[in-house]
Amino acid sequence: MSELVARWARALDEAATSCAAVAGPTELASVSLAEAYAVQRAVVRRRLDRGASLVGFKLGFTSIAKMRQMGVHDVIHGQLTEDMRIAEGGTVDISALLHPRIEPEVAFLLGAPLGAGAEGVDPLAAVAGVAPAVEVIDSRYAGFSFTLPEVVADNASSAGFAVGAWQPVQGVDLDNLGVLLEVDGRLAQTGSTAAILGHPVRSLAAASRLAAVSGMTLQPGWVILAGAATAAVPLPPGAHVRVCVTGLGTVEVTASPQAGV
Ligand code: 0L1
Ligand code: MG
């Protein structure tokens, strides 16, 4: 591991654990994506060394609008650990977060491996279930402001996720389902699953491809967050969040008061 990778893995990990944002632009701002992913792996390694376990993979920049905004042409990925999981109906401890936002997503549950060692497998055939999901994102950079390599290094702003009831993927046409994001009973965002790369299944194919490039195998039992169907919105203290995906169901979480749960 290079000195830069080790130094930034420590800096981003400490920013998360001490709730102190890193001021940008940083020297990561213009590193290669390969170096940025090396920092991401090292950040996640530090979490694993503290006892966390890998439970999934997420995609970011899955909407054309967000790609254009960042001037990028491909999605990015991040890694989900067990300590990021929030029970359906549970509490998001925002006292441990810098400036949390939420976004409605579609989640897939893998029943078979994808990625490295499973090249050529039909991604949909590897899916054991699909569910509505809500992702909590939190940037470790001040002002939620970063370049592409910076956000890749920061594990694609991953912070938490909750998933609704799993359903069999067969017979659910995922291409254009309505998505509602409510905060305290008020509509915050509306969208469609079509905003997720045109069809969430494309995210699954992208996850498989990106994992293979990184030498990662997406494991049976893992959750794959396909990407946001709308823009993210701030998650204020005490807020009750409900995501509804037509035909898939709902998922709800509540933010803790500022002082913690
Ligand atoms: O889950 C996401 O789409 C986040 C990707 C990183 C960019 C951001 O923090 O908005
Ligand atoms: Mg997301």
Short mmCIF file of N, CA and C in Angstrom, two decimals, residues 4 13 15 40 45 49 56 63 106 131 137 145 148 159 177 188 194 203 215 219-221 229 258 261:
data_model
loop_
_atom_site.label_atom_id
_atom_site.label_comp_id
_atom_site.label_asym_id
_atom_site.label_seq_id
_atom_site.Cartn_x
_atom_site.Cartn_y
_atom_site.Cartn_z
N LEU A 4 0.44 7.41 0.29
CA LEU A 4 -0.75 8.25 0.07
C LEU A 4 -2.02 7.48 0.41
N ASP A 13 -11.22 7.58 7.44
CA ASP A 13 -11.78 6.74 8.51
C ASP A 13 -11.92 7.56 9.79
N ALA A 15 -12.19 10.79 10.01
CA ALA A 15 -13.24 11.80 9.81
C ALA A 15 -14.60 11.19 10.14
N GLN A 40 -10.35 3.53 -1.03
CA GLN A 40 -11.64 2.98 -0.56
C GLN A 40 -11.43 1.60 0.08
N ARG A 45 -11.10 -1.75 4.79
CA ARG A 45 -10.25 -2.69 5.54
C ARG A 45 -10.16 -2.30 7.01
N ASP A 49 -11.21 -4.57 10.11
CA ASP A 49 -10.27 -4.88 11.20
C ASP A 49 -10.86 -4.57 12.58
N GLY A 56 -22.51 -6.17 1.37
CA GLY A 56 -23.10 -5.71 0.13
C GLY A 56 -22.24 -4.73 -0.63
N SER A 63 -27.82 7.95 -12.09
CA SER A 63 -28.74 8.72 -12.93
C SER A 63 -27.92 9.56 -13.90
N VAL A 106 -33.64 0.92 -5.05
CA VAL A 106 -34.10 -0.47 -5.20
C VAL A 106 -32.92 -1.35 -4.77
N ALA A 131 -36.33 -5.51 -3.35
CA ALA A 131 -37.07 -4.80 -2.29
C ALA A 131 -36.87 -3.29 -2.44
N ILE A 137 -26.75 8.56 3.02
CA ILE A 137 -25.40 8.90 2.58
C ILE A 137 -24.87 10.03 3.46
N SER A 145 -18.83 18.36 -0.51
CA SER A 145 -18.23 18.84 -1.75
C SER A 145 -16.97 18.03 -2.06
N LEU A 148 -14.62 13.49 -8.22
CA LEU A 148 -14.92 12.07 -8.42
C LEU A 148 -13.96 11.15 -7.65
N ALA A 159 -23.16 5.38 4.24
CA ALA A 159 -23.32 5.55 5.69
C ALA A 159 -24.32 4.56 6.28
N LEU A 177 -41.24 1.88 -12.30
CA LEU A 177 -42.11 1.90 -11.12
C LEU A 177 -42.03 3.27 -10.45
N ALA A 188 -41.25 14.47 -0.33
CA ALA A 188 -39.97 15.18 -0.49
C ALA A 188 -39.44 15.03 -1.91
N ALA A 194 -36.98 4.05 -13.53
CA ALA A 194 -36.32 4.26 -14.83
C ALA A 194 -35.13 5.20 -14.69
N SER A 203 -28.04 -1.75 -13.32
CA SER A 203 -27.14 -1.52 -12.18
C SER A 203 -26.53 -2.83 -11.70
N GLY A 215 -11.63 -7.26 -8.79
CA GLY A 215 -11.24 -8.56 -8.24
C GLY A 215 -12.13 -8.98 -7.08
N GLN A 219 -21.15 -11.76 -3.03
CA GLN A 219 -21.47 -13.06 -2.44
C GLN A 219 -22.97 -13.29 -2.28
N PRO A 220 -23.41 -14.56 -2.33
CA PRO A 220 -24.80 -14.88 -2.00
C PRO A 220 -25.14 -14.31 -0.62
N GLY A 221 -26.31 -13.72 -0.49
CA GLY A 221 -26.72 -13.11 0.78
C GLY A 221 -26.41 -11.62 0.83
N ALA A 229 -33.24 6.71 -7.10
CA ALA A 229 -34.26 7.00 -8.11
C ALA A 229 -34.60 8.49 -8.14
N GLN A 258 -30.75 14.77 17.74
CA GLN A 258 -29.34 15.14 17.56
C GLN A 258 -28.44 14.51 18.61
N VAL A 261 -29.48 8.20 20.10
CA VAL A 261 -30.64 7.42 20.54
C VAL A 261 -30.57 7.10 22.03
#
